CSV table of C-alpha atoms in Angstrom, one decimal:
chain,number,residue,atom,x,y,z
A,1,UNK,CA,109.2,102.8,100.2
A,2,UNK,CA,109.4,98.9,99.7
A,3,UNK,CA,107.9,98.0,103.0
A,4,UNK,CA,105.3,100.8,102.5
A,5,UNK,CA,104.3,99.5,98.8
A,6,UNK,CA,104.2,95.8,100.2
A,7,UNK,CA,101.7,96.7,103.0
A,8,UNK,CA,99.6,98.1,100.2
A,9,UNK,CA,99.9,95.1,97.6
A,10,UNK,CA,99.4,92.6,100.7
A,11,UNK,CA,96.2,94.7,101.9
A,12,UNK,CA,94.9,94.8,98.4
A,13,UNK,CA,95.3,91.1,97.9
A,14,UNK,CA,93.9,90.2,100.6
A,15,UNK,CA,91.1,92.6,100.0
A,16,UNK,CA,90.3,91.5,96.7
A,17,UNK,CA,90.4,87.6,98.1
A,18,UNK,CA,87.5,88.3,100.8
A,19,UNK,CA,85.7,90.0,98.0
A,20,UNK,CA,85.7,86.9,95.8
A,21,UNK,CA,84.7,85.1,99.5
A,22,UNK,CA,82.0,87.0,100.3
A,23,UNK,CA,80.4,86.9,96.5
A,24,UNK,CA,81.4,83.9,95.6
A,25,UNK,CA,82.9,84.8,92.2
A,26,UNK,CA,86.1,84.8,90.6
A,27,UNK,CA,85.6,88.3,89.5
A,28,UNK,CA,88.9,87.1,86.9
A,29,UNK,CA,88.5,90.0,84.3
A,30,UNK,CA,88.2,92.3,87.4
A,31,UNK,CA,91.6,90.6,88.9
A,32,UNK,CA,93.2,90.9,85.0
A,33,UNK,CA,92.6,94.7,85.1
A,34,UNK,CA,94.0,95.2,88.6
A,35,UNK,CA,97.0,93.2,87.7
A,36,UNK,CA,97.7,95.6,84.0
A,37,UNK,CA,97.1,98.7,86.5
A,38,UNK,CA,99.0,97.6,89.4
A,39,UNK,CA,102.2,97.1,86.9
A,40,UNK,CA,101.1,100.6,84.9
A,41,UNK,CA,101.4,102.2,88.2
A,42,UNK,CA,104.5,100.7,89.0
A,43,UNK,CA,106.4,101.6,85.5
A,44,UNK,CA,104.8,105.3,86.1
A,45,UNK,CA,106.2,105.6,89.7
A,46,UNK,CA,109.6,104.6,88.5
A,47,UNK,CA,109.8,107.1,85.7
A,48,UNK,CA,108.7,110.0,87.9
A,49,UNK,CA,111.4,109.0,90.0
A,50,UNK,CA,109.1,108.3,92.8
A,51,UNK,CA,111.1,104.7,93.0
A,52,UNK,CA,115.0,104.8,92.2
A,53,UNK,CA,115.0,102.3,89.8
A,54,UNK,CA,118.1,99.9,90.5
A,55,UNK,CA,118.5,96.4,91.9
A,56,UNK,CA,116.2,96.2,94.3
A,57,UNK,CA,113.1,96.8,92.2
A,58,UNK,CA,114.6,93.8,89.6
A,59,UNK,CA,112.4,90.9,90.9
A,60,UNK,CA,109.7,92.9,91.6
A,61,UNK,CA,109.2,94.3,88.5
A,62,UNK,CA,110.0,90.6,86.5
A,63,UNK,CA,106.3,89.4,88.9
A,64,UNK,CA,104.9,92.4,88.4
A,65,UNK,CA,105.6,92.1,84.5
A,66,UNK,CA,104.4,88.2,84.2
A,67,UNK,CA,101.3,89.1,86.2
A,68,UNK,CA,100.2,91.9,84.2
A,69,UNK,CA,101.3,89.6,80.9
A,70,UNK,CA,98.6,86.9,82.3
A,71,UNK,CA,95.9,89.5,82.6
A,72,UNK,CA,96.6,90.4,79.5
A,73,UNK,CA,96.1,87.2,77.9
A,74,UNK,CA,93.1,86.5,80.1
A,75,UNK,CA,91.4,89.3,79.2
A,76,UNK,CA,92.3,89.1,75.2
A,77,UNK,CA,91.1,85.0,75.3
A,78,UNK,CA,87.8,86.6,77.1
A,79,UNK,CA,88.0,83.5,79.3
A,80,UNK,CA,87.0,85.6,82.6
A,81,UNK,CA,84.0,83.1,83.7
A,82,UNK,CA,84.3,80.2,83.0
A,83,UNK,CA,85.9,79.1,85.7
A,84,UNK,CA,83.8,77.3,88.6
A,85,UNK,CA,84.4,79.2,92.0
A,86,UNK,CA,86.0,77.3,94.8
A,87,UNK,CA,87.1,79.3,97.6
A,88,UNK,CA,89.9,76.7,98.2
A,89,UNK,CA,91.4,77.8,94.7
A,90,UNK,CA,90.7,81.5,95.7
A,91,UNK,CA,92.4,81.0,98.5
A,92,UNK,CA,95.7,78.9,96.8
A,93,UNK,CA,95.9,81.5,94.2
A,94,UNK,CA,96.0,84.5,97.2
A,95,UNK,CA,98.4,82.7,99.2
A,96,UNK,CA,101.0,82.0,96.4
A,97,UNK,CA,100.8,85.5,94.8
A,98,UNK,CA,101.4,86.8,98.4
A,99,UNK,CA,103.9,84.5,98.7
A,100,UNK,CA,105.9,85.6,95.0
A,101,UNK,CA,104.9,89.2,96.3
A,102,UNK,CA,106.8,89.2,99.6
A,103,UNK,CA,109.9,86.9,98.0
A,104,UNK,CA,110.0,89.8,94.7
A,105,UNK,CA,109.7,92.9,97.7
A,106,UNK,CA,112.6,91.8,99.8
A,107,UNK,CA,115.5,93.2,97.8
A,108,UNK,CA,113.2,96.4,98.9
A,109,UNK,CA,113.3,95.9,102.2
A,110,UNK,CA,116.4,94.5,103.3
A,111,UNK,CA,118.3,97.6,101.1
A,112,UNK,CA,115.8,100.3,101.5
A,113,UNK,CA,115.6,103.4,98.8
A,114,UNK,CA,117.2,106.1,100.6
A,115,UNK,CA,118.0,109.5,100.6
A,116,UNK,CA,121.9,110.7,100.6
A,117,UNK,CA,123.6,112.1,103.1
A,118,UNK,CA,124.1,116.1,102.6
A,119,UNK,CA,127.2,117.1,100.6
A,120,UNK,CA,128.4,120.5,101.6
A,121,UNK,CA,131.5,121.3,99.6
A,122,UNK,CA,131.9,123.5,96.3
A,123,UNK,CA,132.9,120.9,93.9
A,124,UNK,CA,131.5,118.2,91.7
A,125,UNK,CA,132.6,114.5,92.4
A,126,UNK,CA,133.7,112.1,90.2
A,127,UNK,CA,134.7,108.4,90.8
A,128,UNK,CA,137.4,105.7,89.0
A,129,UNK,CA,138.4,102.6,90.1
A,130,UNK,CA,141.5,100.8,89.4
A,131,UNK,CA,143.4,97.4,90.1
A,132,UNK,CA,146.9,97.5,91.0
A,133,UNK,CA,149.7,94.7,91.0
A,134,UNK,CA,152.1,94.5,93.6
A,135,UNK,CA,155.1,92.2,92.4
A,136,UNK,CA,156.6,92.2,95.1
A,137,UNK,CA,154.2,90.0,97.1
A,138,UNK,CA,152.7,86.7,96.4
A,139,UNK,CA,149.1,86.4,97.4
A,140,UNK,CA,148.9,84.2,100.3
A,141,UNK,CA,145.1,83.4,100.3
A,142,UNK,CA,145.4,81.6,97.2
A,143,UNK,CA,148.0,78.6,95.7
A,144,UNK,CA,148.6,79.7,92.5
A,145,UNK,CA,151.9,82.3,93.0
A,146,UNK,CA,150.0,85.0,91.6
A,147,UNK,CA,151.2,88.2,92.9
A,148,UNK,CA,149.0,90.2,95.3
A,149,UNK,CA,146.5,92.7,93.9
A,150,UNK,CA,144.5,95.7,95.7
A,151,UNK,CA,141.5,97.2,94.1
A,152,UNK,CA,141.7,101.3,94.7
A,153,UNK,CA,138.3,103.9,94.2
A,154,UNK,CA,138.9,107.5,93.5
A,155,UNK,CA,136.3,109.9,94.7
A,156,UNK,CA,137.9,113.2,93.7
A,157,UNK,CA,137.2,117.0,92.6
A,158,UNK,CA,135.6,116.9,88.9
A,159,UNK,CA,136.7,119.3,86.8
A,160,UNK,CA,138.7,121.2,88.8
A,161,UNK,CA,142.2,123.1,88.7
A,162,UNK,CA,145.0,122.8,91.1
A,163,UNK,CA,146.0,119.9,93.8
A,164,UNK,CA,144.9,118.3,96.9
A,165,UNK,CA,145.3,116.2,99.7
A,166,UNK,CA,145.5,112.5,99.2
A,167,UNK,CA,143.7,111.0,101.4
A,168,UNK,CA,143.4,106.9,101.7
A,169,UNK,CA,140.9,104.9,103.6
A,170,UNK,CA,140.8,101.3,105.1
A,171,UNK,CA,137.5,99.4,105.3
A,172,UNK,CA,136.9,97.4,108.6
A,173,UNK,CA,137.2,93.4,109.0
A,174,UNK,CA,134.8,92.0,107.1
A,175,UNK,CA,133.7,95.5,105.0
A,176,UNK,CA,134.2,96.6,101.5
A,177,UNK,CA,135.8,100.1,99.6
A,178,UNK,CA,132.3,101.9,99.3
A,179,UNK,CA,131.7,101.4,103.1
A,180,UNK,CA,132.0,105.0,103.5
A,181,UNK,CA,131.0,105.9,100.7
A,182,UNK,CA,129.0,109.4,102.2
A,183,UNK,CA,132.4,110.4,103.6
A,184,UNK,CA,134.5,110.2,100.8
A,185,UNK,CA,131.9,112.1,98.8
A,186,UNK,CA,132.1,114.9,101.3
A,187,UNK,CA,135.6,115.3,101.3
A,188,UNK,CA,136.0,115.2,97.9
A,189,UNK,CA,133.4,117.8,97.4
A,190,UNK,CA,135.6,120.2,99.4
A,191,UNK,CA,138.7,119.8,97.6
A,192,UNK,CA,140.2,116.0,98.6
A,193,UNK,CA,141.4,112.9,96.3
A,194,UNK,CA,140.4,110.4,98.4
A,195,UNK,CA,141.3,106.2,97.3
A,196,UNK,CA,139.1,103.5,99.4
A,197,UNK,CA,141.3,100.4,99.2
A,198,UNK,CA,139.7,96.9,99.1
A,199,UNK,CA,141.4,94.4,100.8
A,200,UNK,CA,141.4,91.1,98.5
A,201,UNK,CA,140.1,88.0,101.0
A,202,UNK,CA,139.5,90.6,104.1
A,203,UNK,CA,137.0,92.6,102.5
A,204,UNK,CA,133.6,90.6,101.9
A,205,UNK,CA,134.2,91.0,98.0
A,206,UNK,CA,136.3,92.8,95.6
A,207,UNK,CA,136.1,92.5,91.9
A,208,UNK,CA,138.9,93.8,89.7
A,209,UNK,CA,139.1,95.5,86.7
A,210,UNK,CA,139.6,92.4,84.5
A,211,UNK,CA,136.7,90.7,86.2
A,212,UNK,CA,139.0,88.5,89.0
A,213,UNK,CA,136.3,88.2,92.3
A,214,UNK,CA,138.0,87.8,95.5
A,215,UNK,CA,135.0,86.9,98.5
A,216,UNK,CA,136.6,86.9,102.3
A,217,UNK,CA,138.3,83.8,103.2
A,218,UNK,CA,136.8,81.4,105.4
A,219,UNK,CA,139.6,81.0,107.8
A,220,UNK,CA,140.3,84.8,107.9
A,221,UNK,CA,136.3,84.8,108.8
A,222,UNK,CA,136.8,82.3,111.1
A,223,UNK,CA,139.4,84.2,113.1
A,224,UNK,CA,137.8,87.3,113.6
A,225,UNK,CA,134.9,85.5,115.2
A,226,UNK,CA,136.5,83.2,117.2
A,227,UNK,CA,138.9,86.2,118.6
A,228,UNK,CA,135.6,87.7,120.2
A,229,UNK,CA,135.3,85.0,121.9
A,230,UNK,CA,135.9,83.7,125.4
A,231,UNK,CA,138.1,80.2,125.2
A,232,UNK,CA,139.1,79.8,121.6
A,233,UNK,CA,141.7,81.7,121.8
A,234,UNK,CA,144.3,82.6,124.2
A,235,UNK,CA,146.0,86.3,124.8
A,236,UNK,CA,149.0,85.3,122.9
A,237,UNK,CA,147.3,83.3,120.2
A,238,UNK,CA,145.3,86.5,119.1
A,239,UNK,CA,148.2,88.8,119.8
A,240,UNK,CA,149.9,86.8,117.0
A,241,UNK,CA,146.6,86.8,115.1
A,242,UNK,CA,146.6,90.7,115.1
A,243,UNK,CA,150.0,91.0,114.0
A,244,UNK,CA,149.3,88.9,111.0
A,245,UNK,CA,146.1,90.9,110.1
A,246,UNK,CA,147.6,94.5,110.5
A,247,UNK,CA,150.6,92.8,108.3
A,248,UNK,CA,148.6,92.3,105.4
A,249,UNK,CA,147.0,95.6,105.9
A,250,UNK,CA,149.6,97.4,106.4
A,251,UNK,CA,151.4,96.7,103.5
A,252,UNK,CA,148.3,96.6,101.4
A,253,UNK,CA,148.0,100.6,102.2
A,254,UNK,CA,151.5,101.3,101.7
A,255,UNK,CA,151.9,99.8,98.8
A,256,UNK,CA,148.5,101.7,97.2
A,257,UNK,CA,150.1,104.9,99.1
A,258,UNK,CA,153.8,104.2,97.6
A,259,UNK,CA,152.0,103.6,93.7
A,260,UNK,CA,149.8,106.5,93.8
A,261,UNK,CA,153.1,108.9,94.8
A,262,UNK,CA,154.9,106.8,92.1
A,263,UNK,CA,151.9,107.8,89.5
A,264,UNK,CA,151.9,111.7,90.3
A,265,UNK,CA,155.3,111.9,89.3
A,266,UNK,CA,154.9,110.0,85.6
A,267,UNK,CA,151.1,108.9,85.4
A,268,UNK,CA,149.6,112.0,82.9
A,269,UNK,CA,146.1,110.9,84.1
A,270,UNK,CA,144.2,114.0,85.9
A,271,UNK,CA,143.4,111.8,88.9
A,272,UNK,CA,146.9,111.3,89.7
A,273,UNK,CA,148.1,115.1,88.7
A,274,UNK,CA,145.2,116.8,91.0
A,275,UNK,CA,147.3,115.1,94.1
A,276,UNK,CA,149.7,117.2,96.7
A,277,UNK,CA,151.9,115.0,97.1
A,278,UNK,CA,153.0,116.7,99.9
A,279,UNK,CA,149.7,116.4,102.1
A,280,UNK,CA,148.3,112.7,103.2
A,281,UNK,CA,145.8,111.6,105.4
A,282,UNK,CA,145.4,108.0,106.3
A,283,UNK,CA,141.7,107.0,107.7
A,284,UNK,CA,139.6,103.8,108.5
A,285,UNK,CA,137.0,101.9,110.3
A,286,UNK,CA,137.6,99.5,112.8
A,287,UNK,CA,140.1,97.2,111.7
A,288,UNK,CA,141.1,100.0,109.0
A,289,UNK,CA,140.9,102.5,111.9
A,290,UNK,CA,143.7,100.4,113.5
A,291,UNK,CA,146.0,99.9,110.6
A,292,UNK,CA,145.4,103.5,110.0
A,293,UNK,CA,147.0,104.3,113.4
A,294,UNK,CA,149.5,101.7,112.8
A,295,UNK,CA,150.7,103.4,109.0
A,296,UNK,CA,150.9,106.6,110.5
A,297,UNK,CA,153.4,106.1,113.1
A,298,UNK,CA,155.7,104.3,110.4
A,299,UNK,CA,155.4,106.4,107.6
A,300,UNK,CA,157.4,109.6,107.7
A,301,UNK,CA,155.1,111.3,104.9
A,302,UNK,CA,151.6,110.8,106.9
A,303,UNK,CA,150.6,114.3,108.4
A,304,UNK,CA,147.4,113.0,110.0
A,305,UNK,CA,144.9,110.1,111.0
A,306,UNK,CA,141.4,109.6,111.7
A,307,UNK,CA,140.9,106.2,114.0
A,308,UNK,CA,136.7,105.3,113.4
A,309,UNK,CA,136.0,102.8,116.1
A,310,UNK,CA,139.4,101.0,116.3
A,311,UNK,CA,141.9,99.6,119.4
A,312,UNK,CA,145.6,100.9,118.8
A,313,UNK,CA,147.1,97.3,117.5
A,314,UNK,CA,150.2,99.2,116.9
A,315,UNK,CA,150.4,100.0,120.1
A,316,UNK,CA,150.0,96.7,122.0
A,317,UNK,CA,152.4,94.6,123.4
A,318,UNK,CA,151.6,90.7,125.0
A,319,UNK,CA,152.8,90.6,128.2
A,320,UNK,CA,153.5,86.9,129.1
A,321,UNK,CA,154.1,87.7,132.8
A,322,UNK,CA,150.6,88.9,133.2
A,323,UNK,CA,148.9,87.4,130.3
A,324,UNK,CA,147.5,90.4,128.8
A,325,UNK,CA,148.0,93.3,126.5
A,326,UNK,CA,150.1,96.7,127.7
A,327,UNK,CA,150.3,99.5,126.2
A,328,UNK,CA,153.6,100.6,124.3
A,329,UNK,CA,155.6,102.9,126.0
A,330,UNK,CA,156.3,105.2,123.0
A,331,UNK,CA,154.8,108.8,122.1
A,332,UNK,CA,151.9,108.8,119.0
A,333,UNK,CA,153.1,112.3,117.5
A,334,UNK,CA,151.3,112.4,114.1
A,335,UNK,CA,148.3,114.4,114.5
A,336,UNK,CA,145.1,112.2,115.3
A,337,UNK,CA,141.4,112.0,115.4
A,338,UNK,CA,139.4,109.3,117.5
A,339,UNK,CA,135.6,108.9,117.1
A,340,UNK,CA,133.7,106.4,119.2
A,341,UNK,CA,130.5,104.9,119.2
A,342,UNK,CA,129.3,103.5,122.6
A,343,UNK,CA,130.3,100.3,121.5
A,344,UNK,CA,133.9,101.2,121.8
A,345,UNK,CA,133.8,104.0,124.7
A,346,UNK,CA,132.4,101.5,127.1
A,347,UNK,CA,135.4,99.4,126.7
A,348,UNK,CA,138.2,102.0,126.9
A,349,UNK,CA,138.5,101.1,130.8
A,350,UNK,CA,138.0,97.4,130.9
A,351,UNK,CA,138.8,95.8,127.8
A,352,UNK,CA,142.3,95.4,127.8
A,353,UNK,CA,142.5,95.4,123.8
A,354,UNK,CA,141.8,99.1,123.8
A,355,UNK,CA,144.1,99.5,126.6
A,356,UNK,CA,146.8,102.0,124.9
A,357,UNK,CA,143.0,103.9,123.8
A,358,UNK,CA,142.3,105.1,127.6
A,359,UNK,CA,142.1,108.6,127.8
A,360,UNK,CA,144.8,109.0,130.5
A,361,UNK,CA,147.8,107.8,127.9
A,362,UNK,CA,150.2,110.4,128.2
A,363,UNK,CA,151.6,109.3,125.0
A,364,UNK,CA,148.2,109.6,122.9
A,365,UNK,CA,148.2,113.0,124.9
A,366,UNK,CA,147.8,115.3,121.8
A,367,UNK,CA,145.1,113.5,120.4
A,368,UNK,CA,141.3,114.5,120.0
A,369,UNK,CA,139.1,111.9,121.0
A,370,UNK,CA,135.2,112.0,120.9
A,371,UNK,CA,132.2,110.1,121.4
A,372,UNK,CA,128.7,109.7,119.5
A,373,UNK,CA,126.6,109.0,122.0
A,374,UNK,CA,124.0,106.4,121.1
A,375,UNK,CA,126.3,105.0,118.1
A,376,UNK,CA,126.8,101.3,117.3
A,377,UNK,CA,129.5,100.2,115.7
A,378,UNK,CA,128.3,100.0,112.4
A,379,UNK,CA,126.8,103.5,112.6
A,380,UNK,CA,129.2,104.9,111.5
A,381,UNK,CA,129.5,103.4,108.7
A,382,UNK,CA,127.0,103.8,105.6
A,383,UNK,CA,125.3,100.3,106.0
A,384,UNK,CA,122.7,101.5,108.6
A,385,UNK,CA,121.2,103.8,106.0
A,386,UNK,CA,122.0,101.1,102.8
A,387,UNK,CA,120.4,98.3,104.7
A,388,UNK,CA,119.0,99.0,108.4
A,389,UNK,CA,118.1,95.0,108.7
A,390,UNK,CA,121.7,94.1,107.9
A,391,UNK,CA,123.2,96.6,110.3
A,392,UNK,CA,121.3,95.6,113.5
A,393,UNK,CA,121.7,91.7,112.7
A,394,UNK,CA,125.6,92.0,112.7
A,395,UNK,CA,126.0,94.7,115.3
A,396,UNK,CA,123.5,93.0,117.8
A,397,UNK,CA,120.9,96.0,117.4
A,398,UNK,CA,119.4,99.2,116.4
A,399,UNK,CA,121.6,102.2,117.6
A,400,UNK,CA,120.1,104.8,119.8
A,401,UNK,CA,121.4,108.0,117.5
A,402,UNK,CA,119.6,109.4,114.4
A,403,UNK,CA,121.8,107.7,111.5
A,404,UNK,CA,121.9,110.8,109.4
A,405,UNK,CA,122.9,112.7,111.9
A,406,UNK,CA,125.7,110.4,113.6
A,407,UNK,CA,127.1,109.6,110.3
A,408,UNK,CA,126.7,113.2,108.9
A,409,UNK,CA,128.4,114.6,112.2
A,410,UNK,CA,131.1,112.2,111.8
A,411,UNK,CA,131.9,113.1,108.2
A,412,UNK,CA,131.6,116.9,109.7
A,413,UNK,CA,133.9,116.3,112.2
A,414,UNK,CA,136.6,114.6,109.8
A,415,UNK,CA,136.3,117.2,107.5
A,416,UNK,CA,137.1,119.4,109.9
A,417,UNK,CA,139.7,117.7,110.8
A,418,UNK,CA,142.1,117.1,108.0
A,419,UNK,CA,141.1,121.0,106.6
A,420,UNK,CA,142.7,121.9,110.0
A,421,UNK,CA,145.7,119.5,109.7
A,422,UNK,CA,146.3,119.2,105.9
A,423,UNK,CA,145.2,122.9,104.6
A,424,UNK,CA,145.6,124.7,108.0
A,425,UNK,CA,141.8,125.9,108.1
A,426,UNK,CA,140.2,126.9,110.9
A,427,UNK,CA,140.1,125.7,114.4
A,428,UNK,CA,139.6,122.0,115.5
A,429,UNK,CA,138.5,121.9,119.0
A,430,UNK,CA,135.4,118.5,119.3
A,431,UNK,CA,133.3,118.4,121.9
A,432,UNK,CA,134.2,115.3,124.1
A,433,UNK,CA,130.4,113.9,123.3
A,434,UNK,CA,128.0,114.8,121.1
């Protein structure tokens, strides 16, 4: 829609400045009456719904506004010819209202008005989002001895009766609690309470309830970079790096698991009481894919996991011998669900981070794996469809797979998954590729 509308403002401007060229006239009273309709048209479009208004459409409708304010004027003050022609000044004029056009579009453009992923499931879904304080950990990113805090987001079943699986989600390195937003909305609809953790300094922002801000920190930033890198790091050096991240995440999803139990028991609010205790999933992307893994074979009340696009940290070991990663030499026995994009897939065999990943690990034996064939890394993920631009400038590219239908499969294939697991539904048997 934004690019669309720009390619018509542009051609219109441009249009209009030939005309004034070609006649050599200012034609101002005819440019004040294109500039009151052109924001007329706008304000109509927007309250038919046509454009969603939110954030993006802020700056264009502040130029739009002055623009139409000038004509306006111009055409009350009946100053329309006075003006000598110049076609320098027509020229200027075009150039800089081009110019404020483009700069007041690109909120358009780089986050795209776009249309939801389906939501199949029976119920309503509400949201609530909550901070919580764990005092039993300082916040290391910081040197002020506060004590750690991890900003939670319900997506659960509105108004309805009874209880249902908890189900608690990881963002990946650098992401952020609504990065999945279509999934949790999905699983919710079909009878799930599902909490999207943020993880204060990993995640590229939080903001609390009170109005605290946490942005990623530099050196966490720094690290994750650098470890994708050939000779910044040795084996060892990012072996101890992953054991520090999936520390922090780790405890950050225990502890939000360990509160919310704690709530259900004594907490009266309906979020809390709509939760079976006695049914948890644990889920993430990427990095949240792997602490996910790593939760779930240390927590004895975790009855399944879904991995998104994530090596098995918790099953690494740094062998100094060789120099490289091995795989543990332990059995996975919580159920679990892995979904690759090609990004990951094509490094099962040679990459030795996803090494305890290859699909000949007897001890992973039990565990349905598949593959989205065409997928970046990001695609599955909500950012492709929130802001296509973004998505192929941090994941090298555009992805070869429909993004409705990789990251509607995916949620599909999750849902499936945990109604099999969690509510004994149905059969779960993936294809190996779709």
């Amino acid at each position: 829609m934004g690019t669309l509308l720009l390619l018509i403002t542009l051609i219109c401007e441009i249009a209009f400045a030939i005309y004034c060229v070609i006649t050599k006239q200012n034609h101002k009273k005819m440019k004040s009456w294109m500039r009151i309709v052109v924001f007329i048209a706008f304000v109509i479009l927007t309250l038919s719904s046509v454009i969603v208004w939110d954030f993006r459409w802020l700056m264009l409708t502040i130029v739009l506004f002055i623009l139409a304010v000038k004509g306006t004027i111009s055409l009350i003050r009946n100053k329309t010819n006075n003006q000598k022609y110049k076609t320098s000044s027509i020229m200027w004029k075009t150039m800089i209202t081009i110019l404020a056009l483009v700069f007041a579009f690109t909120p358009a453009i780089v986050f795209p008005q776009h249309q939801s992923p389906k939501v199949t499931g029976q119920y309503q879904v509400a949201t609530a989002t909550y901070t919580y304080i764990d005092k039993n950990r300082i916040e290391q990113f910081t040197d002020k001895g506060d004590n750690r805090f991890v900003n939670v987001e319900f997506w659960y079943p509105k108004n309805a009766d009874g209880t249902y699986p908890l189900l608690v989600f990881s963002h990946g390195a650098t992401g952020i609690k609504a990065s999945n937003t279509s999934t949790y909305t999905e699983l919710a609809s079909h009878g799930y309470v599902v909490a999207s953790i943020d993880h204060p300094y990993h995640s590229l922002y939080t903001v609390s309830n009170d109005g605290t801000k946490a942005l990623i920190n530099t050196d966490y930033k720094s690290e994750i970079s650098n470890s994708n890198k050939e000779g910044i790091y040795t084996k060892e050096e990012v072996y101890g790096l992953i054991q520090k991240w999936m520390k922090l995440r780790t405890d950050d999803i225990n502890f939000v698991i360990d509160t919310i139990l704690t709530k259900a028991k004594s907490d009266n609010n309906p979020i809390y009481q709509h939760i079976d205790t006695e049914k948890i999933g644990v889920f993430g992307h990427s990095m949240g894919g792997a602490a996910s893994v790593w939760v779930g074979k240390e927590r004895d009340d975790v009855d399944a996991v879904v991995n998104i696009d994530a090596p098995f940290f918790s099953e690494l070991v740094y062998n100094s011998e060789i120099d490289d990663f091995v795989a543990r030499d332990e059995d996975f026995t919580i159920p679990l669900l892995n979904i690759y994009s090609d990004d990951v897939w094509q490094q099962l065999e040679s990459n030795s981070t996803y090494v305890a990943n290859k699909l000949n690990n007897e001890h992973f034996k039990d565990a349905y794996t598949t593959h989205l064939k065409g997928a970046k890394h990001l695609s599955l993920t909500d950012l492709p469809l929130f802001s296509p631009i973004l998505a192929n400038i941090l994941q090298g590219g555009r992805a070869d797979i429909d993004q409705y239908y990789c990251i509607e499969k995916t949620n599909e294939l999750i849902l499936e998954f945990f109604d099999n697991k969690l509510k004994d539904k149905g059969h779960f048997t993936p294809k190996e590729t779709y």
